[in-house]
Amino acid sequence: MCEWHGRSVRPITRARRCPLSADTLDAADAVPPATRKAPARASGPAAPPAVTFTALVPRRVPSRRAARLASALRRAAPALGLFAAARLTGLLVLCLWAEHIGRSPSQLLTRTWDSVWYTRIAADGYGHTLHFTDGAVHSDMAFFPLYPGLVRAVTTVLPLDGGTAALLLSWAAAAAAAFAVYLLGERLQGRTTAAVLVLLWGLLPHSVVLSIAYTEPLLTAFAAFSLYAVLTGRWLWAGSLAALAGLSRPNGIAIAAAVCVAAAYELWKRRAHAPWRLWAGAVVAPLGWGGYVLWVGLRTGDPLSGYFAVQAGWRSRFDLGVDNMVNVRDVALRPTELASPMTALIVAAAVLLFALLLVDRENRPPLPLLVYSGVLLLIAVGGGGFFESKPRFLLPAFPLLLPLACALTKARPRAAIVVIAALAGLSCCYGTYLLTLAPMPL
């Protein structure tokens, strides 16, 4: 009788009659027998059964975008489950140890080092400065505005304090970042390697940062989705997400650089045939980072270098790695806290993994991921100040884990399980140490 083809209805032959829908049959059964009318008898040939309008109207079909998202979430579910298990295990170990030593787990998660600065900015805005006897000047303008702005928005809408809102935002951003990392890994190496990549990212020695009120999860989420947009040719999305990443953290400039380099390469290949969205994405990408740096400069009276003067007050500057070499020398020559040699090992491992990314022709990631990871590594290695925070600065550089994820995917299951179990133990213990015992800032 009828057949639904997209959005049009066209008749078909009797040999291919479509059955009535269940809704139509249910509606017919709902009519009381006394009110039903007997069908009129015709002298001619029997007429085909009537089809009500409900049989012609299809059930609502979700849009293609929603269907793709649902399909991606189903594929990513095992990886996200492993990531959640890794982080929840780390949180459990942290909470048990904190209770053992008489510390408050909620205070450790919501009011650790920079978390206090973010919640203060969310509550009172910018303008708080600390002066120290050694000449250091810590201004809250060193912290980028997106995260405290989101915290303020959440506390305005929901009856939550700033610390709880900041923690929930970090957890949500970490989950979103894990999903984006999976999408990138799946596109580059397949589902199994993507799941291993997400698990490795959740088991890094310093991945406890993903569980506290810090900005690294937010930066990673925006950066990973921006990279995925670049690989899929969505240049406006790539530029907009890169701009948001640039408003999240100082090293958010890495994703803006990656988008701009990728756009420049595409423009060189296409020349006169480049679409306007490609140009627009490249223009928008650095606006978040550059806009805030300019705002701080105008507020301090020095538009070009005012922000960098604020960073210098925190003893944070780009000195081509001189300060880091001094710290490495101290680690080698004298006893130090555990965080110092661990930092040197983690940074050295990051440099080695980046070299593997460059030389592995078979599994080498696309140019945007190389630029993004390279800039993050350059900032961490070449920047001075807060040596023990370098692993945290490298946490968003998840593409560095691709060589290890590929190796574990190809390894024997028993060997892969041993490596992952060892990483899980290291992550739980070292993360707990960083928040409860380490005397230096995270």
Coordinates of C-alpha atoms in Angstrom, one line a residue:
M1 CA 0.0 0.0 0.0
C2 CA 2.6 2.5 1.1
E3 CA 6.2 2.8 1.8
W4 CA 8.3 5.5 3.6
H5 CA 11.2 6.8 1.6
G6 CA 13.0 9.5 3.5
R7 CA 10.5 12.4 3.7
S8 CA 8.2 11.4 0.8
V9 CA 5.4 8.9 0.5
R10 CA 4.8 7.1 -2.7
P11 CA 2.5 4.2 -3.6
I12 CA 3.8 0.7 -4.3
T13 CA 2.2 -2.4 -5.8
R14 CA -0.1 -4.6 -3.8
A15 CA 2.6 -7.4 -3.9
R16 CA 4.7 -5.2 -1.5
R17 CA 2.1 -4.1 1.0
C18 CA 3.5 -2.7 4.2
P19 CA 1.8 -3.8 7.4
L20 CA 0.0 -1.5 9.6
S21 CA 2.0 0.0 12.5
A22 CA 1.5 -1.2 16.0
D23 CA 0.2 2.2 17.0
T24 CA -2.6 1.8 14.5
L25 CA -3.6 -1.6 15.7
D26 CA -3.6 -0.5 19.3
A27 CA -5.8 2.5 18.4
A28 CA -8.3 0.2 16.7
D29 CA -8.4 -2.1 19.7
A30 CA -9.0 0.8 22.0
V31 CA -12.4 1.6 20.3
P32 CA -15.3 0.0 22.1
P33 CA -17.1 -2.7 20.2
A34 CA -20.4 -0.8 20.3
T35 CA -19.0 2.2 18.5
R36 CA -17.3 0.3 15.8
K37 CA -18.9 0.5 12.4
A38 CA -19.2 -2.5 10.1
P39 CA -17.4 -2.0 6.8
A40 CA -19.7 -1.2 3.9
R41 CA -20.1 -4.0 1.4
A42 CA -19.3 -3.1 -2.2
S43 CA -20.6 -4.9 -5.2
G44 CA -17.3 -4.6 -7.0
P45 CA -13.9 -6.1 -6.1
A46 CA -12.8 -6.0 -2.5
A47 CA -11.0 -2.8 -1.7
P48 CA -7.7 -2.9 0.1
P49 CA -7.8 -2.3 3.8
A50 CA -7.7 1.3 4.7
V51 CA -4.4 2.7 6.1
T52 CA -4.8 5.4 8.8
F53 CA -2.5 8.5 8.8
T54 CA -0.5 7.1 11.7
A55 CA 0.7 4.3 9.4
L56 CA 2.1 6.9 7.0
V57 CA 4.0 9.0 9.6
P58 CA 7.3 7.5 10.7
R59 CA 8.5 7.5 14.2
R60 CA 10.8 10.3 15.0
V61 CA 14.3 9.4 13.8
P62 CA 17.2 11.1 15.6
S63 CA 19.4 13.4 13.6
R64 CA 22.5 12.2 12.0
R65 CA 24.7 14.2 14.4
A66 CA 23.0 12.7 17.4
A67 CA 23.2 9.2 15.9
R68 CA 26.9 9.6 15.3
L69 CA 27.4 10.9 18.9
A70 CA 25.5 8.0 20.3
S71 CA 27.5 5.5 18.2
A72 CA 30.8 7.1 19.3
L73 CA 29.7 6.9 23.0
R74 CA 28.9 3.3 22.6
R75 CA 32.2 2.5 21.0
A76 CA 34.0 4.6 23.7
A77 CA 32.1 3.1 26.6
P78 CA 34.7 0.4 27.5
A79 CA 37.6 2.9 27.3
L80 CA 35.7 5.5 29.5
G81 CA 34.9 2.7 31.9
L82 CA 38.5 1.8 32.3
F83 CA 39.4 5.5 32.7
A84 CA 36.8 5.9 35.4
A85 CA 38.0 2.8 37.2
A86 CA 41.6 4.1 37.1
R87 CA 40.7 7.5 38.5
L88 CA 38.2 6.2 41.1
T89 CA 40.9 3.7 42.4
G90 CA 43.3 6.6 42.7
L91 CA 40.7 8.6 44.6
L92 CA 40.0 5.7 46.9
V93 CA 43.7 5.3 47.8
L94 CA 44.0 9.0 48.3
C95 CA 41.0 9.2 50.6
L96 CA 42.0 6.2 52.7
W97 CA 45.5 7.6 53.2
A98 CA 44.2 11.1 54.0
E99 CA 41.9 9.7 56.7
H100 CA 44.8 7.6 58.0
I101 CA 47.0 10.7 58.5
G102 CA 44.1 13.0 59.7
R103 CA 43.7 15.1 56.6
S104 CA 40.4 16.0 55.0
P105 CA 40.0 14.4 51.5
S106 CA 37.6 17.2 50.5
Q107 CA 40.1 19.9 51.4
L108 CA 42.8 18.1 49.5
L109 CA 40.7 17.8 46.4
T110 CA 39.2 21.4 46.4
R111 CA 41.8 23.6 48.2
T112 CA 45.2 22.4 47.0
W113 CA 47.7 25.1 45.9
D114 CA 46.3 26.8 42.8
S115 CA 42.7 25.7 43.6
V116 CA 42.6 28.4 46.2
W117 CA 43.5 31.0 43.6
Y118 CA 40.8 29.8 41.2
T119 CA 38.0 29.8 43.7
R120 CA 39.0 33.2 45.0
I121 CA 38.9 34.7 41.5
A122 CA 35.5 33.0 40.9
A123 CA 34.2 34.6 44.1
D124 CA 35.8 38.1 44.1
G125 CA 37.3 38.6 40.6
Y126 CA 40.8 39.7 39.8
G127 CA 42.9 42.0 42.0
H128 CA 44.5 39.8 44.7
T129 CA 48.4 40.0 45.0
L130 CA 50.8 38.5 47.5
H131 CA 54.2 40.1 48.2
F132 CA 57.1 38.0 49.6
T133 CA 60.3 39.0 51.4
D134 CA 62.5 37.5 48.7
G135 CA 61.0 39.9 46.1
A136 CA 58.5 37.5 44.5
V137 CA 55.1 39.0 43.7
H138 CA 52.2 36.6 43.1
S139 CA 49.3 38.2 41.3
D140 CA 46.1 36.4 40.5
M141 CA 46.3 37.7 36.9
A142 CA 48.7 34.9 36.2
F143 CA 45.7 32.6 36.1
F144 CA 43.6 32.5 33.0
P145 CA 39.9 33.3 33.3
L146 CA 37.8 30.5 31.7
Y147 CA 37.9 28.1 34.6
P148 CA 37.1 30.5 37.4
G149 CA 34.4 32.0 35.1
L150 CA 32.7 28.6 34.8
V151 CA 33.0 28.1 38.5
R152 CA 31.2 31.4 39.1
A153 CA 28.5 30.4 36.6
V154 CA 27.9 27.1 38.3
T155 CA 27.7 28.6 41.8
T156 CA 25.3 31.2 40.5
V157 CA 22.9 28.6 39.1
L158 CA 23.4 25.8 41.7
P159 CA 23.6 25.9 45.5
L160 CA 27.2 24.9 45.6
D161 CA 30.3 26.4 47.1
G162 CA 33.2 27.4 44.9
G163 CA 35.4 24.4 45.7
T164 CA 32.7 21.8 45.0
A165 CA 31.7 23.5 41.8
A166 CA 35.4 23.7 40.7
L167 CA 35.8 20.0 41.5
L168 CA 32.7 18.9 39.5
L169 CA 33.8 21.0 36.6
S170 CA 37.2 19.3 36.6
W171 CA 35.7 15.8 36.8
A172 CA 33.3 16.6 33.9
A173 CA 36.2 18.1 31.9
A174 CA 38.3 15.0 32.5
A175 CA 35.5 12.7 31.3
A176 CA 35.1 14.8 28.2
A177 CA 38.8 14.9 27.6
A178 CA 39.0 11.1 27.8
F179 CA 36.2 10.8 25.3
A180 CA 38.0 13.2 22.9
V181 CA 41.3 11.3 23.4
Y182 CA 39.5 8.1 22.5
L183 CA 38.0 9.6 19.3
L184 CA 41.5 10.7 18.2
G185 CA 43.1 7.4 19.0
E186 CA 40.3 5.5 17.2
R187 CA 40.7 7.6 14.1
L188 CA 44.5 7.1 14.1
Q189 CA 45.0 3.6 15.3
G190 CA 41.7 1.8 15.9
R191 CA 39.5 1.0 18.8
T192 CA 41.9 -1.2 20.8
T193 CA 44.8 1.3 20.7
A194 CA 42.4 4.1 21.5
A195 CA 41.2 2.4 24.6
V196 CA 44.7 1.7 25.7
L197 CA 45.6 5.3 25.1
V198 CA 42.8 6.6 27.3
L199 CA 43.8 4.2 30.1
L200 CA 47.4 5.2 29.9
W201 CA 46.5 8.9 30.1
G202 CA 44.4 8.1 33.2
L203 CA 47.3 6.2 34.8
L204 CA 50.1 8.7 34.4
P205 CA 52.1 9.2 37.6
H206 CA 50.8 12.7 38.0
S207 CA 47.2 12.0 36.7
V208 CA 45.9 12.8 40.2
V209 CA 45.7 16.3 38.8
L210 CA 42.7 15.1 36.8
S211 CA 40.8 14.4 40.1
I212 CA 41.3 17.8 41.8
A213 CA 40.1 21.4 41.1
Y214 CA 42.8 22.2 38.5
T215 CA 42.6 23.4 34.9
E216 CA 44.5 20.7 33.1
P217 CA 41.4 18.6 32.4
L218 CA 39.6 21.6 30.9
L219 CA 42.6 22.5 28.6
T220 CA 42.9 18.8 27.5
A221 CA 39.2 18.5 26.7
F222 CA 39.2 21.7 24.5
A223 CA 42.5 20.8 22.9
A224 CA 41.6 17.2 22.1
F225 CA 38.3 18.1 20.5
S226 CA 40.0 20.9 18.6
L227 CA 42.5 18.5 17.2
Y228 CA 39.7 16.1 16.2
A229 CA 38.0 18.9 14.5
V230 CA 41.1 19.7 12.5
L231 CA 41.5 16.1 11.4
T232 CA 37.9 16.0 10.3
G233 CA 38.0 19.3 8.4
R234 CA 35.8 21.3 10.8
W235 CA 37.9 24.4 10.8
L236 CA 35.5 26.8 12.6
W237 CA 35.0 24.3 15.4
A238 CA 38.8 23.8 15.6
G239 CA 39.5 27.5 15.9
S240 CA 36.7 28.1 18.4
L241 CA 37.8 25.3 20.6
A242 CA 41.4 26.3 20.4
A243 CA 40.4 29.8 21.5
L244 CA 38.6 28.4 24.5
A245 CA 41.6 26.3 25.3
G246 CA 43.7 29.5 25.2
L247 CA 41.5 31.0 27.8
S248 CA 42.0 28.0 30.1
R249 CA 45.8 28.0 30.7
P250 CA 49.0 29.7 29.7
N251 CA 50.2 26.7 27.7
G252 CA 46.9 26.7 25.8
I253 CA 48.9 28.5 23.2
A254 CA 50.0 25.1 22.1
I255 CA 46.7 24.1 20.5
A256 CA 46.4 27.5 18.8
A257 CA 49.8 26.9 17.3
A258 CA 48.7 23.5 16.1
V259 CA 45.6 24.8 14.4
C260 CA 47.4 27.7 12.8
V261 CA 50.2 25.4 11.5
A262 CA 47.7 22.9 10.2
A263 CA 45.7 25.6 8.5
A264 CA 48.8 27.1 6.9
Y265 CA 49.7 23.7 5.5
E266 CA 46.3 23.3 4.1
L267 CA 46.4 26.7 2.6
W268 CA 49.7 26.0 1.0
K269 CA 48.3 22.7 -0.5
R270 CA 45.1 24.2 -1.8
R271 CA 46.3 27.7 -2.6
A272 CA 43.4 29.5 -4.4
H273 CA 40.9 26.8 -3.5
A274 CA 41.0 27.2 0.3
P275 CA 37.5 27.7 1.8
W276 CA 36.8 30.7 4.0
R277 CA 36.3 28.5 7.0
L278 CA 39.9 27.5 6.9
W279 CA 41.0 31.1 7.1
A280 CA 38.5 31.8 9.8
G281 CA 39.6 28.9 12.0
A282 CA 43.2 30.1 11.8
V283 CA 42.3 33.6 12.7
V284 CA 40.0 32.6 15.7
A285 CA 42.4 30.0 17.2
P286 CA 44.8 32.4 19.0
L287 CA 42.2 34.9 20.0
G288 CA 41.6 33.4 23.5
W289 CA 45.2 33.3 24.6
G290 CA 46.1 36.5 22.9
G291 CA 43.1 38.4 24.2
Y292 CA 43.7 37.6 27.8
V293 CA 47.5 38.4 27.5
L294 CA 46.6 41.8 26.0
W295 CA 44.0 42.4 28.7
V296 CA 46.5 41.8 31.4
G297 CA 49.0 44.0 29.6
L298 CA 46.5 46.9 29.4
R299 CA 45.5 46.5 33.0
T300 CA 49.1 46.7 34.1
G301 CA 50.0 49.5 31.8
D302 CA 52.3 47.6 29.5
P303 CA 50.2 46.0 26.7
L304 CA 52.9 43.9 25.1
S305 CA 54.9 42.6 28.1
G306 CA 52.6 43.2 31.1
Y307 CA 51.4 39.6 31.3
F308 CA 55.0 38.3 31.1
A309 CA 56.0 40.7 33.9
V310 CA 53.2 39.1 36.0
Q311 CA 54.6 35.7 35.3
A312 CA 58.1 36.8 36.1
G313 CA 56.7 37.8 39.6
W314 CA 56.0 34.1 40.0
R315 CA 59.6 33.3 38.9
S316 CA 58.1 31.7 35.8
R317 CA 59.9 32.7 32.6
F318 CA 61.2 31.1 29.4
D319 CA 65.0 30.8 29.8
L320 CA 65.7 28.0 27.2
G321 CA 65.9 25.4 30.0
V322 CA 68.7 27.0 32.1
D323 CA 66.7 26.8 35.3
N324 CA 65.7 23.2 34.6
M325 CA 69.3 22.2 34.0
V326 CA 70.2 23.7 37.4
N327 CA 67.5 21.6 39.0
V328 CA 68.6 18.4 37.3
R329 CA 72.1 19.1 38.5
D330 CA 70.9 19.5 42.1
V331 CA 68.9 16.2 41.8
A332 CA 72.1 14.4 40.6
L333 CA 74.4 15.9 43.3
R334 CA 72.4 16.1 46.5
P335 CA 69.5 14.4 48.3
T336 CA 66.1 15.9 47.4
E337 CA 62.4 15.2 47.8
L338 CA 61.0 12.4 45.8
A339 CA 59.1 14.8 43.5
S340 CA 62.3 16.2 42.1
P341 CA 63.9 13.1 40.7
M342 CA 60.4 11.9 39.5
T343 CA 60.0 15.2 37.7
A344 CA 63.4 14.7 35.9
L345 CA 62.4 11.1 34.9
I346 CA 59.0 12.1 33.7
V347 CA 60.3 15.0 31.6
A348 CA 63.1 12.8 30.2
A349 CA 60.5 10.2 29.3
A350 CA 58.4 12.8 27.5
V351 CA 61.3 13.9 25.4
L352 CA 62.0 10.3 24.5
L353 CA 58.4 9.6 23.6
F354 CA 58.3 12.7 21.4
A355 CA 61.5 11.5 19.6
L356 CA 59.7 8.2 19.0
L357 CA 56.7 10.0 17.5
L358 CA 59.1 11.7 15.0
V359 CA 61.0 8.7 13.9
D360 CA 58.2 6.2 13.7
R361 CA 57.1 6.5 10.1
E362 CA 54.4 3.8 10.4
N363 CA 52.6 5.2 13.4
R364 CA 53.6 8.9 13.2
P365 CA 50.6 11.1 14.0
P366 CA 49.4 13.9 11.8
L367 CA 51.1 17.3 11.8
P368 CA 48.7 19.0 14.2
L369 CA 49.3 16.5 17.0
L370 CA 53.1 16.8 16.5
V371 CA 53.0 20.6 16.7
Y372 CA 50.7 20.5 19.8
S373 CA 52.8 18.0 21.7
G374 CA 56.0 19.7 20.6
V375 CA 54.9 23.2 21.8
L376 CA 53.8 21.8 25.2
L377 CA 57.1 20.0 25.6
L378 CA 59.0 23.1 24.6
I379 CA 57.2 25.2 27.2
A380 CA 57.8 22.6 29.9
V381 CA 61.5 22.0 29.1
G382 CA 62.4 25.6 28.2
G383 CA 60.5 27.3 30.9
G384 CA 61.9 28.1 34.3
G385 CA 60.4 28.1 37.8
F386 CA 58.3 25.5 39.6
F387 CA 60.4 22.5 38.5
E388 CA 58.2 20.0 40.2
S389 CA 55.1 21.3 38.3
K390 CA 56.6 20.2 34.9
P391 CA 54.8 16.9 34.8
R392 CA 51.5 18.7 35.3
F393 CA 52.3 21.0 32.4
L394 CA 52.8 17.9 30.3
L395 CA 49.6 16.2 31.3
P396 CA 47.6 17.6 28.3
A397 CA 50.3 16.2 25.9
F398 CA 48.4 12.9 25.5
P399 CA 49.7 12.3 21.9
L400 CA 53.1 11.5 23.5
L401 CA 51.5 8.2 24.8
L402 CA 50.7 7.0 21.3
P403 CA 54.0 4.9 20.9
L404 CA 53.4 3.2 24.2
A405 CA 49.8 2.6 23.4
C406 CA 50.7 1.0 20.1
A407 CA 53.4 -1.1 21.7
L408 CA 51.0 -2.4 24.4
T409 CA 48.4 -3.2 21.8
K410 CA 50.8 -5.4 20.0
A411 CA 52.3 -7.0 23.1
R412 CA 51.2 -10.3 24.7
P413 CA 48.2 -9.8 26.9
R414 CA 50.1 -11.0 30.0
A415 CA 52.9 -8.5 29.4
A416 CA 50.4 -5.7 28.8
I417 CA 48.6 -6.5 32.0
V418 CA 51.8 -6.4 34.0
V419 CA 52.8 -3.0 32.6
I420 CA 49.3 -1.5 33.2
A421 CA 49.2 -2.9 36.8
A422 CA 52.6 -1.4 37.5
L423 CA 51.5 2.0 36.1
A424 CA 48.3 1.8 38.2
G425 CA 50.3 1.2 41.4
L426 CA 52.7 4.0 40.6
S427 CA 49.9 6.4 39.8
C428 CA 47.9 5.7 42.9
C429 CA 50.9 5.9 45.3
Y430 CA 52.7 8.8 43.7
G431 CA 49.5 10.8 43.3
T432 CA 48.7 10.3 47.0
Y433 CA 52.2 11.4 47.9
L434 CA 51.9 14.6 45.8
L435 CA 48.8 15.7 47.6
T436 CA 49.5 14.6 51.2
L437 CA 53.2 14.4 51.8
A438 CA 55.1 16.5 49.1
P439 CA 56.2 19.9 50.5
M440 CA 56.5 21.6 47.2
P441 CA 53.6 23.0 45.0
L442 CA 52.0 20.6 42.7

